[in-house]
Amino acid sequence: MRGAISGVLQTVLWAISGVLQTVLWAISGVLQTVLWAISGVLQTVLWADVRKKSAQKSHEPSLS
């Protein structure tokens, strides 16, 4: 009887750990995607800002 109970407990714990692993894997995947998207947006914004500033610098001498 004790062996059966420990077997059931082992199976339950194994199932829980499997679910937790899947949940953590999904969360880390979502976080990675979010961070990747944020860095992409930031890069685009910074790149546009740099281009705008360099465009302003190149226009300044022609205006004066």
N, CA, C and O atoms as a Tripos MOL2 file, in Angstrom:
@<TRIPOS>MOLECULE
protein
  256   255    64     0     0
PROTEIN
NO_CHARGES

@<TRIPOS>ATOM
      1 N           0.8380   -1.2080    0.0000 N.3       1 MET1
      2 CA          0.0000    0.0000    0.0000 C.3       1 MET1
      3 C           0.8690    1.2520    0.0000 C.2       1 MET1
      4 O           0.6040    2.2080   -0.7290 O.2       1 MET1
      5 N           1.8980    1.2330    0.8180 N.am      2 ARG2
      6 CA          2.7710    2.4060    0.9070 C.3       2 ARG2
      7 C           3.4670    2.6710   -0.4420 C.2       2 ARG2
      8 O           3.6530    3.8180   -0.8470 O.2       2 ARG2
      9 N           3.8380    1.5960   -1.1100 N.am      3 GLY3
     10 CA          4.4940    1.7140   -2.4060 C.3       3 GLY3
     11 C           3.5920    2.3730   -3.4320 C.2       3 GLY3
     12 O           4.0430    3.1780   -4.2460 O.2       3 GLY3
     13 N           2.3120    2.0260   -3.3860 N.am      4 ALA4
     14 CA          1.3510    2.6060   -4.3260 C.3       4 ALA4
     15 C           1.1860    4.0930   -4.0680 C.2       4 ALA4
     16 O           1.1290    4.8840   -5.0100 O.2       4 ALA4
     17 N           1.1080    4.4820   -2.8050 N.am      5 ILE5
     18 CA          0.9450    5.8940   -2.4350 C.3       5 ILE5
     19 C           2.1740    6.6850   -2.8770 C.2       5 ILE5
     20 O           2.0430    7.7720   -3.4400 O.2       5 ILE5
     21 N           3.3610    6.1480   -2.6250 N.am      6 SER6
     22 CA          4.5750    6.8620   -3.0310 C.3       6 SER6
     23 C           4.6620    6.9460   -4.5480 C.2       6 SER6
     24 O           5.1740    7.9270   -5.0880 O.2       6 SER6
     25 N           4.1670    5.9290   -5.2360 N.am      7 GLY7
     26 CA          4.1480    5.9530   -6.7000 C.3       7 GLY7
     27 C           3.2330    7.0480   -7.2170 C.2       7 GLY7
     28 O           3.5770    7.7780   -8.1460 O.2       7 GLY7
     29 N           2.0530    7.1540   -6.5970 N.am      8 VAL8
     30 CA          1.0850    8.2000   -6.9770 C.3       8 VAL8
     31 C           1.6880    9.5760   -6.6960 C.2       8 VAL8
     32 O           1.6080   10.4740   -7.5340 O.2       8 VAL8
     33 N           2.2950    9.7400   -5.5110 N.am      9 LEU9
     34 CA          2.9060   11.0170   -5.1440 C.3       9 LEU9
     35 C           4.0130   11.3940   -6.1320 C.2       9 LEU9
     36 O           4.1370   12.5470   -6.5450 O.2       9 LEU9
     37 N           4.8050   10.3930   -6.4930 N.am     10 GLN10
     38 CA          5.8890   10.6380   -7.4420 C.3      10 GLN10
     39 C           5.3350   11.1100   -8.7780 C.2      10 GLN10
     40 O           5.8570   12.0480   -9.3810 O.2      10 GLN10
     41 N           4.2730   10.4520   -9.2360 N.am     11 THR11
     42 CA          3.6380   10.8090  -10.5030 C.3      11 THR11
     43 C           3.0710   12.2250  -10.4420 C.2      11 THR11
     44 O           3.2150   13.0010  -11.3870 O.2      11 THR11
     45 N           2.4200   12.5570   -9.3160 N.am     12 VAL12
     46 CA          1.8390   13.8930   -9.1310 C.3      12 VAL12
     47 C           2.9430   14.9490   -9.1330 C.2      12 VAL12
     48 O           2.8280   15.9750   -9.8040 O.2      12 VAL12
     49 N           4.0070   14.6940   -8.3830 N.am     13 LEU13
     50 CA          5.1240   15.6380   -8.3240 C.3      13 LEU13
     51 C           5.7760   15.8070   -9.6980 C.2      13 LEU13
     52 O           6.1400   16.9150  -10.0930 O.2      13 LEU13
     53 N           5.9160   14.6990  -10.4120 N.am     14 TRP14
     54 CA          6.5030   14.7230  -11.7540 C.3      14 TRP14
     55 C           5.6340   15.5540  -12.6870 C.2      14 TRP14
     56 O           6.1400   16.3440  -13.4850 O.2      14 TRP14
     57 N           4.3100   15.3680  -12.5780 N.am     15 ALA15
     58 CA          3.3690   16.1250  -13.4050 C.3      15 ALA15
     59 C           3.4390   17.6160  -13.0720 C.2      15 ALA15
     60 O           3.4580   18.4560  -13.9720 O.2      15 ALA15
     61 N           3.4780   17.9430  -11.7690 N.am     16 ILE16
     62 CA          3.5570   19.3390  -11.3360 C.3      16 ILE16
     63 C           4.8470   19.9820  -11.8420 C.2      16 ILE16
     64 O           4.8300   21.1040  -12.3470 O.2      16 ILE16
     65 N           5.9600   19.2700  -11.7050 N.am     17 SER17
     66 CA          7.2390   19.8280  -12.1540 C.3      17 SER17
     67 C           7.2320   20.0230  -13.6690 C.2      17 SER17
     68 O           7.8070   20.9850  -14.1780 O.2      17 SER17
     69 N           6.5810   19.1110  -14.3830 N.am     18 GLY18
     70 CA          6.4690   19.2450  -15.8350 C.3      18 GLY18
     71 C           5.6560   20.4660  -16.2180 C.2      18 GLY18
     72 O           6.0240   21.2100  -17.1270 O.2      18 GLY18
     73 N           4.5490   20.6670  -15.5190 N.am     19 VAL19
     74 CA          3.6910   21.8310  -15.7680 C.3      19 VAL19
     75 C           4.4500   23.1160  -15.4410 C.2      19 VAL19
     76 O           4.4260   24.0730  -16.2150 O.2      19 VAL19
     77 N           5.1240   23.1300  -14.2870 N.am     20 LEU20
     78 CA          5.8930   24.3150  -13.8850 C.3      20 LEU20
     79 C           6.9710   24.6330  -14.9110 C.2      20 LEU20
     80 O           7.1800   25.7930  -15.2660 O.2      20 LEU20
     81 N           7.6540   23.5920  -15.3870 N.am     21 GLN21
     82 CA          8.6990   23.7890  -16.3880 C.3      21 GLN21
     83 C           8.1170   24.4060  -17.6560 C.2      21 GLN21
     84 O           8.6990   25.3220  -18.2370 O.2      21 GLN21
     85 N           6.9650   23.8950  -18.0750 N.am     22 THR22
     86 CA          6.3080   24.4030  -19.2810 C.3      22 THR22
     87 C           5.8830   25.8560  -19.0930 C.2      22 THR22
     88 O           6.0580   26.6880  -19.9840 O.2      22 THR22
     89 N           5.3210   26.1490  -17.9210 N.am     23 VAL23
     90 CA          4.8770   27.5190  -17.6140 C.3      23 VAL23
     91 C           6.0820   28.4690  -17.6180 C.2      23 VAL23
     92 O           6.0330   29.5390  -18.2240 O.2      23 VAL23
     93 N           7.1640   28.0670  -16.9340 N.am     24 LEU24
     94 CA          8.3680   28.9050  -16.8790 C.3      24 LEU24
     95 C           8.9530   29.0970  -18.2710 C.2      24 LEU24
     96 O           9.4040   30.1910  -18.6110 O.2      24 LEU24
     97 N           8.9470   28.0450  -19.0730 N.am     25 TRP25
     98 CA          9.4710   28.1140  -20.4370 C.3      25 TRP25
     99 C           8.6370   29.0880  -21.2590 C.2      25 TRP25
    100 O           9.1760   29.8840  -22.0280 O.2      25 TRP25
    101 N           7.3060   29.0180  -21.0910 N.am     26 ALA26
    102 CA          6.4080   29.9190  -21.8160 C.3      26 ALA26
    103 C           6.6340   31.3680  -21.3770 C.2      26 ALA26
    104 O           6.6950   32.2710  -22.2110 O.2      26 ALA26
    105 N           6.7570   31.5830  -20.0610 N.am     27 ILE27
    106 CA          6.9800   32.9340  -19.5290 C.3      27 ILE27
    107 C           8.2950   33.4960  -20.0630 C.2      27 ILE27
    108 O           8.3500   34.6470  -20.4970 O.2      27 ILE27
    109 N           9.3560   32.6810  -20.0300 N.am     28 SER28
    110 CA         10.6540   33.1560  -20.5090 C.3      28 SER28
    111 C          10.5950   33.4550  -22.0050 C.2      28 SER28
    112 O          11.2390   34.3900  -22.4800 O.2      28 SER28
    113 N           9.8230   32.6620  -22.7440 N.am     29 GLY29
    114 CA          9.6620   32.9110  -24.1700 C.3      29 GLY29
    115 C           8.9460   34.2320  -24.4240 C.2      29 GLY29
    116 O           9.3450   35.0120  -25.2890 O.2      29 GLY29
    117 N           7.8840   34.4710  -23.6580 N.am     30 VAL30
    118 CA          7.1310   35.7230  -23.7900 C.3      30 VAL30
    119 C           8.0220   36.9110  -23.4170 C.2      30 VAL30
    120 O           8.0470   37.9190  -24.1230 O.2      30 VAL30
    121 N           8.7590   36.7840  -22.2970 N.am     31 LEU31
    122 CA          9.6540   37.8570  -21.8590 C.3      31 LEU31
    123 C          10.7090   38.1510  -22.9180 C.2      31 LEU31
    124 O          11.0120   39.3100  -23.2000 O.2      31 LEU31
    125 N          11.2660   37.0920  -23.5000 N.am     32 GLN32
    126 CA         12.2790   37.2600  -24.5350 C.3      32 GLN32
    127 C          11.7010   38.0180  -25.7230 C.2      32 GLN32
    128 O          12.3390   38.9200  -26.2660 O.2      32 GLN32
    129 N          10.4800   37.6410  -26.1230 N.am     33 THR33
    130 CA          9.8170   38.2970  -27.2600 C.3      33 THR33
    131 C           9.5410   39.7620  -26.9460 C.2      33 THR33
    132 O           9.7570   40.6360  -27.7870 O.2      33 THR33
    133 N           9.0600   40.0290  -25.7250 N.am     34 VAL34
    134 CA          8.7670   41.4070  -25.3050 C.3      34 VAL34
    135 C          10.0490   42.2390  -25.2950 C.2      34 VAL34
    136 O          10.0770   43.3500  -25.8240 O.2      34 VAL34
    137 N          11.1110   41.6960  -24.6920 N.am     35 LEU35
    138 CA         12.3870   42.4170  -24.6350 C.3      35 LEU35
    139 C          12.9310   42.6570  -26.0350 C.2      35 LEU35
    140 O          13.4710   43.7270  -26.3180 O.2      35 LEU35
    141 N          12.7930   41.6710  -26.9100 N.am     36 TRP36
    142 CA         13.2630   41.7830  -28.2810 C.3      36 TRP36
    143 C          12.4860   42.8840  -29.0100 C.2      36 TRP36
    144 O          13.0650   43.6710  -29.7590 O.2      36 TRP36
    145 N          11.1710   42.9290  -28.7810 N.am     37 ALA37
    146 CA         10.3290   43.9500  -29.4010 C.3      37 ALA37
    147 C          10.6950   45.3380  -28.8820 C.2      37 ALA37
    148 O          10.8080   46.2880  -29.6570 O.2      37 ALA37
    149 N          10.8810   45.4500  -27.5570 N.am     38 ILE38
    150 CA         11.2450   46.7370  -26.9520 C.3      38 ILE38
    151 C          12.5870   47.2160  -27.4970 C.2      38 ILE38
    152 O          12.7310   48.3850  -27.8520 O.2      38 ILE38
    153 N          13.5630   46.3220  -27.5640 N.am     39 SER39
    154 CA         14.8810   46.7170  -28.0620 C.3      39 SER39
    155 C          14.7920   47.1130  -29.5330 C.2      39 SER39
    156 O          15.4920   48.0250  -29.9750 O.2      39 SER39
    157 N          13.9410   46.4360  -30.2850 N.am     40 GLY40
    158 CA         13.7530   46.7850  -31.6910 C.3      40 GLY40
    159 C          13.1530   48.1780  -31.8370 C.2      40 GLY40
    160 O          13.5930   48.9710  -32.6700 O.2      40 GLY40
    161 N          12.1480   48.4640  -31.0210 N.am     41 VAL41
    162 CA         11.5050   49.7820  -31.0490 C.3      41 VAL41
    163 C          12.5050   50.8600  -30.6410 C.2      41 VAL41
    164 O          12.6070   51.9010  -31.2910 O.2      41 VAL41
    165 N          13.2440   50.6020  -29.5580 N.am     42 LEU42
    166 CA         14.2330   51.5680  -29.0780 C.3      42 LEU42
    167 C          15.2980   51.8270  -30.1420 C.2      42 LEU42
    168 O          15.6950   52.9690  -30.3740 O.2      42 LEU42
    169 N          15.7480   50.7650  -30.7760 N.am     43 GLN43
    170 CA         16.7550   50.9100  -31.8250 C.3      43 GLN43
    171 C          16.2190   51.7730  -32.9600 C.2      43 GLN43
    172 O          16.9130   52.6560  -33.4640 O.2      43 GLN43
    173 N          14.9760   51.5070  -33.3560 N.am     44 THR44
    174 CA         14.3650   52.2690  -34.4480 C.3      44 THR44
    175 C          14.2270   53.7380  -34.0650 C.2      44 THR44
    176 O          14.5230   54.6260  -34.8640 O.2      44 THR44
    177 N          13.7700   53.9880  -32.8250 N.am     45 VAL45
    178 CA         13.5930   55.3640  -32.3490 C.3      45 VAL45
    179 C          14.9400   56.0840  -32.2890 C.2      45 VAL45
    180 O          15.0720   57.2100  -32.7680 O.2      45 VAL45
    181 N          15.9320   55.4280  -31.6990 N.am     46 LEU46
    182 CA         17.2620   56.0400  -31.5800 C.3      46 LEU46
    183 C          17.8630   56.2820  -32.9530 C.2      46 LEU46
    184 O          18.4780   57.3220  -33.1910 O.2      46 LEU46
    185 N          17.6890   55.3350  -33.8510 N.am     47 TRP47
    186 CA         18.2370   55.4570  -35.2010 C.3      47 TRP47
    187 C          17.5750   56.6260  -35.9280 C.2      47 TRP47
    188 O          18.2450   57.3930  -36.6190 O.2      47 TRP47
    189 N          16.2490   56.7600  -35.7680 N.am     48 ALA48
    190 CA         15.5180   57.8750  -36.3840 C.3      48 ALA48
    191 C          15.9810   59.1940  -35.7850 C.2      48 ALA48
    192 O          16.1330   60.1830  -36.5020 O.2      48 ALA48
    193 N          16.2080   59.2160  -34.4640 N.am     49 ASP49
    194 CA         16.6670   60.4170  -33.7680 C.3      49 ASP49
    195 C          18.0480   60.8330  -34.2800 C.2      49 ASP49
    196 O          18.2990   62.0100  -34.5400 O.2      49 ASP49
    197 N          18.9280   59.8580  -34.4180 N.am     50 VAL50
    198 CA         20.2830   60.1390  -34.9180 C.3      50 VAL50
    199 C          20.2090   60.6770  -36.3400 C.2      50 VAL50
    200 O          20.9130   61.6280  -36.6780 O.2      50 VAL50
    201 N          19.3790   60.0890  -37.1620 N.am     51 ARG51
    202 CA         19.2350   60.5530  -38.5560 C.3      51 ARG51
    203 C          18.6870   61.9750  -38.5960 C.2      51 ARG51
    204 O          19.1220   62.8020  -39.3980 O.2      51 ARG51
    205 N          17.7110   62.2470  -37.7030 N.am     52 LYS52
    206 CA         17.1100   63.5830  -37.6470 C.3      52 LYS52
    207 C          18.1680   64.6180  -37.2650 C.2      52 LYS52
    208 O          18.2530   65.6880  -37.8670 O.2      52 LYS52
    209 N          18.9830   64.2760  -36.2400 N.am     53 LYS53
    210 CA         20.0250   65.1970  -35.7790 C.3      53 LYS53
    211 C          21.0740   65.4120  -36.8500 C.2      53 LYS53
    212 O          21.5250   66.5400  -37.0530 O.2      53 LYS53
    213 N          21.4700   64.3530  -37.5400 N.am     54 SER54
    214 CA         22.4840   64.4970  -38.5830 C.3      54 SER54
    215 C          21.9180   65.2950  -39.7580 C.2      54 SER54
    216 O          22.6500   66.0300  -40.4210 O.2      54 SER54
    217 N          20.6180   65.1510  -40.0160 N.am     55 ALA55
    218 CA         19.9730   65.9300  -41.0760 C.3      55 ALA55
    219 C          19.9310   67.4020  -40.6990 C.2      55 ALA55
    220 O          20.1490   68.2730  -41.5410 O.2      55 ALA55
    221 N          19.6480   67.6780  -39.4190 N.am     56 GLN56
    222 CA         19.6220   69.0620  -38.9430 C.3      56 GLN56
    223 C          21.0090   69.6830  -39.0520 C.2      56 GLN56
    224 O          21.1450   70.8360  -39.4590 O.2      56 GLN56
    225 N          22.0370   68.9220  -38.6900 N.am     57 LYS57
    226 CA         23.4080   69.4270  -38.7540 C.3      57 LYS57
    227 C          23.8000   69.7570  -40.1890 C.2      57 LYS57
    228 O          24.4690   70.7590  -40.4410 O.2      57 LYS57
    229 N          23.3850   68.9170  -41.1200 N.am     58 SER58
    230 CA         23.7600   69.1540  -42.5130 C.3      58 SER58
    231 C          22.9810   70.3310  -43.1070 C.2      58 SER58
    232 O          23.4410   70.9590  -44.0600 O.2      58 SER58
    233 N          21.7910   70.6360  -42.5410 N.am     59 HIS59
    234 CA         20.9970   71.7580  -43.0420 C.3      59 HIS59
    235 C          21.4410   73.0940  -42.4480 C.2      59 HIS59
    236 O          21.3030   74.1340  -43.0920 O.2      59 HIS59
    237 N          21.9730   73.0730  -41.2270 N.am     60 GLU60
    238 CA         22.3320   74.3180  -40.5410 C.3      60 GLU60
    239 C          23.2940   75.2090  -41.3350 C.2      60 GLU60
    240 O          23.0360   76.4070  -41.4520 O.2      60 GLU60
    241 N          24.3780   74.6810  -41.8790 N.am     61 PRO61
    242 CA         25.3040   75.5640  -42.6040 C.3      61 PRO61
    243 C          24.6730   76.1930  -43.8500 C.2      61 PRO61
    244 O          24.9860   77.3330  -44.1950 O.2      61 PRO61
    245 N          23.7850   75.4560  -44.5250 N.am     62 SER62
    246 CA         23.1660   75.9870  -45.7350 C.3      62 SER62
    247 C          22.1570   77.0930  -45.4050 C.2      62 SER62
    248 O          21.8970   77.9600  -46.2390 O.2      62 SER62
    249 N          21.5890   77.0670  -44.1960 N.am     63 LEU63
    250 CA         20.6290   78.1000  -43.8010 C.3      63 LEU63
    251 C          21.3450   79.4170  -43.4770 C.2      63 LEU63
    252 O          20.8280   80.4900  -43.7900 O.2      63 LEU63
    253 N          22.5200   79.3460  -42.8580 N.am     64 SER64
    254 CA         23.1970   80.5720  -42.4270 C.3      64 SER64
    255 C          23.9580   81.2370  -43.5730 C.2      64 SER64
    256 O          24.5820   82.2800  -43.3760 O.2      64 SER64
@<TRIPOS>BOND
     1     1     2 1
     2     2     3 1
     3     3     4 2
     4     3     5 am
     5     5     6 1
     6     6     7 1
     7     7     8 2
     8     7     9 am
     9     9    10 1
    10    10    11 1
    11    11    12 2
    12    11    13 am
    13    13    14 1
    14    14    15 1
    15    15    16 2
    16    15    17 am
    17    17    18 1
    18    18    19 1
    19    19    20 2
    20    19    21 am
    21    21    22 1
    22    22    23 1
    23    23    24 2
    24    23    25 am
    25    25    26 1
    26    26    27 1
    27    27    28 2
    28    27    29 am
    29    29    30 1
    30    30    31 1
    31    31    32 2
    32    31    33 am
    33    33    34 1
    34    34    35 1
    35    35    36 2
    36    35    37 am
    37    37    38 1
    38    38    39 1
    39    39    40 2
    40    39    41 am
    41    41    42 1
    42    42    43 1
    43    43    44 2
    44    43    45 am
    45    45    46 1
    46    46    47 1
    47    47    48 2
    48    47    49 am
    49    49    50 1
    50    50    51 1
    51    51    52 2
    52    51    53 am
    53    53    54 1
    54    54    55 1
    55    55    56 2
    56    55    57 am
    57    57    58 1
    58    58    59 1
    59    59    60 2
    60    59    61 am
    61    61    62 1
    62    62    63 1
    63    63    64 2
    64    63    65 am
    65    65    66 1
    66    66    67 1
    67    67    68 2
    68    67    69 am
    69    69    70 1
    70    70    71 1
    71    71    72 2
    72    71    73 am
    73    73    74 1
    74    74    75 1
    75    75    76 2
    76    75    77 am
    77    77    78 1
    78    78    79 1
    79    79    80 2
    80    79    81 am
    81    81    82 1
    82    82    83 1
    83    83    84 2
    84    83    85 am
    85    85    86 1
    86    86    87 1
    87    87    88 2
    88    87    89 am
    89    89    90 1
    90    90    91 1
    91    91    92 2
    92    91    93 am
    93    93    94 1
    94    94    95 1
    95    95    96 2
    96    95    97 am
    97    97    98 1
    98    98    99 1
    99    99   100 2
   100    99   101 am
   101   101   102 1
   102   102   103 1
   103   103   104 2
   104   103   105 am
   105   105   106 1
   106   106   107 1
   107   107   108 2
   108   107   109 am
   109   109   110 1
   110   110   111 1
   111   111   112 2
   112   111   113 am
   113   113   114 1
   114   114   115 1
   115   115   116 2
   116   115   117 am
   117   117   118 1
   118   118   119 1
   119   119   120 2
   120   119   121 am
   121   121   122 1
   122   122   123 1
   123   123   124 2
   124   123   125 am
   125   125   126 1
   126   126   127 1
   127   127   128 2
   128   127   129 am
   129   129   130 1
   130   130   131 1
   131   131   132 2
   132   131   133 am
   133   133   134 1
   134   134   135 1
   135   135   136 2
   136   135   137 am
   137   137   138 1
   138   138   139 1
   139   139   140 2
   140   139   141 am
   141   141   142 1
   142   142   143 1
   143   143   144 2
   144   143   145 am
   145   145   146 1
   146   146   147 1
   147   147   148 2
   148   147   149 am
   149   149   150 1
   150   150   151 1
   151   151   152 2
   152   151   153 am
   153   153   154 1
   154   154   155 1
   155   155   156 2
   156   155   157 am
   157   157   158 1
   158   158   159 1
   159   159   160 2
   160   159   161 am
   161   161   162 1
   162   162   163 1
   163   163   164 2
   164   163   165 am
   165   165   166 1
   166   166   167 1
   167   167   168 2
   168   167   169 am
   169   169   170 1
   170   170   171 1
   171   171   172 2
   172   171   173 am
   173   173   174 1
   174   174   175 1
   175   175   176 2
   176   175   177 am
   177   177   178 1
   178   178   179 1
   179   179   180 2
   180   179   181 am
   181   181   182 1
   182   182   183 1
   183   183   184 2
   184   183   185 am
   185   185   186 1
   186   186   187 1
   187   187   188 2
   188   187   189 am
   189   189   190 1
   190   190   191 1
   191   191   192 2
   192   191   193 am
   193   193   194 1
   194   194   195 1
   195   195   196 2
   196   195   197 am
   197   197   198 1
   198   198   199 1
   199   199   200 2
   200   199   201 am
   201   201   202 1
   202   202   203 1
   203   203   204 2
   204   203   205 am
   205   205   206 1
   206   206   207 1
   207   207   208 2
   208   207   209 am
   209   209   210 1
   210   210   211 1
   211   211   212 2
   212   211   213 am
   213   213   214 1
   214   214   215 1
   215   215   216 2
   216   215   217 am
   217   217   218 1
   218   218   219 1
   219   219   220 2
   220   219   221 am
   221   221   222 1
   222   222   223 1
   223   223   224 2
   224   223   225 am
   225   225   226 1
   226   226   227 1
   227   227   228 2
   228   227   229 am
   229   229   230 1
   230   230   231 1
   231   231   232 2
   232   231   233 am
   233   233   234 1
   234   234   235 1
   235   235   236 2
   236   235   237 am
   237   237   238 1
   238   238   239 1
   239   239   240 2
   240   239   241 am
   241   241   242 1
   242   242   243 1
   243   243   244 2
   244   243   245 am
   245   245   246 1
   246   246   247 1
   247   247   248 2
   248   247   249 am
   249   249   250 1
   250   250   251 1
   251   251   252 2
   252   251   253 am
   253   253   254 1
   254   254   255 1
   255   255   256 2
@<TRIPOS>SUBSTRUCTURE
     1 MET1         2 RESIDUE 1 A MET
     2 ARG2         6 RESIDUE 1 A ARG
     3 GLY3        10 RESIDUE 1 A GLY
     4 ALA4        14 RESIDUE 1 A ALA
     5 ILE5        18 RESIDUE 1 A ILE
     6 SER6        22 RESIDUE 1 A SER
     7 GLY7        26 RESIDUE 1 A GLY
     8 VAL8        30 RESIDUE 1 A VAL
     9 LEU9        34 RESIDUE 1 A LEU
    10 GLN10       38 RESIDUE 1 A GLN
    11 THR11       42 RESIDUE 1 A THR
    12 VAL12       46 RESIDUE 1 A VAL
    13 LEU13       50 RESIDUE 1 A LEU
    14 TRP14       54 RESIDUE 1 A TRP
    15 ALA15       58 RESIDUE 1 A ALA
    16 ILE16       62 RESIDUE 1 A ILE
    17 SER17       66 RESIDUE 1 A SER
    18 GLY18       70 RESIDUE 1 A GLY
    19 VAL19       74 RESIDUE 1 A VAL
    20 LEU20       78 RESIDUE 1 A LEU
    21 GLN21       82 RESIDUE 1 A GLN
    22 THR22       86 RESIDUE 1 A THR
    23 VAL23       90 RESIDUE 1 A VAL
    24 LEU24       94 RESIDUE 1 A LEU
    25 TRP25       98 RESIDUE 1 A TRP
    26 ALA26      102 RESIDUE 1 A ALA
    27 ILE27      106 RESIDUE 1 A ILE
    28 SER28      110 RESIDUE 1 A SER
    29 GLY29      114 RESIDUE 1 A GLY
    30 VAL30      118 RESIDUE 1 A VAL
    31 LEU31      122 RESIDUE 1 A LEU
    32 GLN32      126 RESIDUE 1 A GLN
    33 THR33      130 RESIDUE 1 A THR
    34 VAL34      134 RESIDUE 1 A VAL
    35 LEU35      138 RESIDUE 1 A LEU
    36 TRP36      142 RESIDUE 1 A TRP
    37 ALA37      146 RESIDUE 1 A ALA
    38 ILE38      150 RESIDUE 1 A ILE
    39 SER39      154 RESIDUE 1 A SER
    40 GLY40      158 RESIDUE 1 A GLY
    41 VAL41      162 RESIDUE 1 A VAL
    42 LEU42      166 RESIDUE 1 A LEU
    43 GLN43      170 RESIDUE 1 A GLN
    44 THR44      174 RESIDUE 1 A THR
    45 VAL45      178 RESIDUE 1 A VAL
    46 LEU46      182 RESIDUE 1 A LEU
    47 TRP47      186 RESIDUE 1 A TRP
    48 ALA48      190 RESIDUE 1 A ALA
    49 ASP49      194 RESIDUE 1 A ASP
    50 VAL50      198 RESIDUE 1 A VAL
    51 ARG51      202 RESIDUE 1 A ARG
    52 LYS52      206 RESIDUE 1 A LYS
    53 LYS53      210 RESIDUE 1 A LYS
    54 SER54      214 RESIDUE 1 A SER
    55 ALA55      218 RESIDUE 1 A ALA
    56 GLN56      222 RESIDUE 1 A GLN
    57 LYS57      226 RESIDUE 1 A LYS
    58 SER58      230 RESIDUE 1 A SER
    59 HIS59      234 RESIDUE 1 A HIS
    60 GLU60      238 RESIDUE 1 A GLU
    61 PRO61      242 RESIDUE 1 A PRO
    62 SER62      246 RESIDUE 1 A SER
    63 LEU63      250 RESIDUE 1 A LEU
    64 SER64      254 RESIDUE 1 A SER
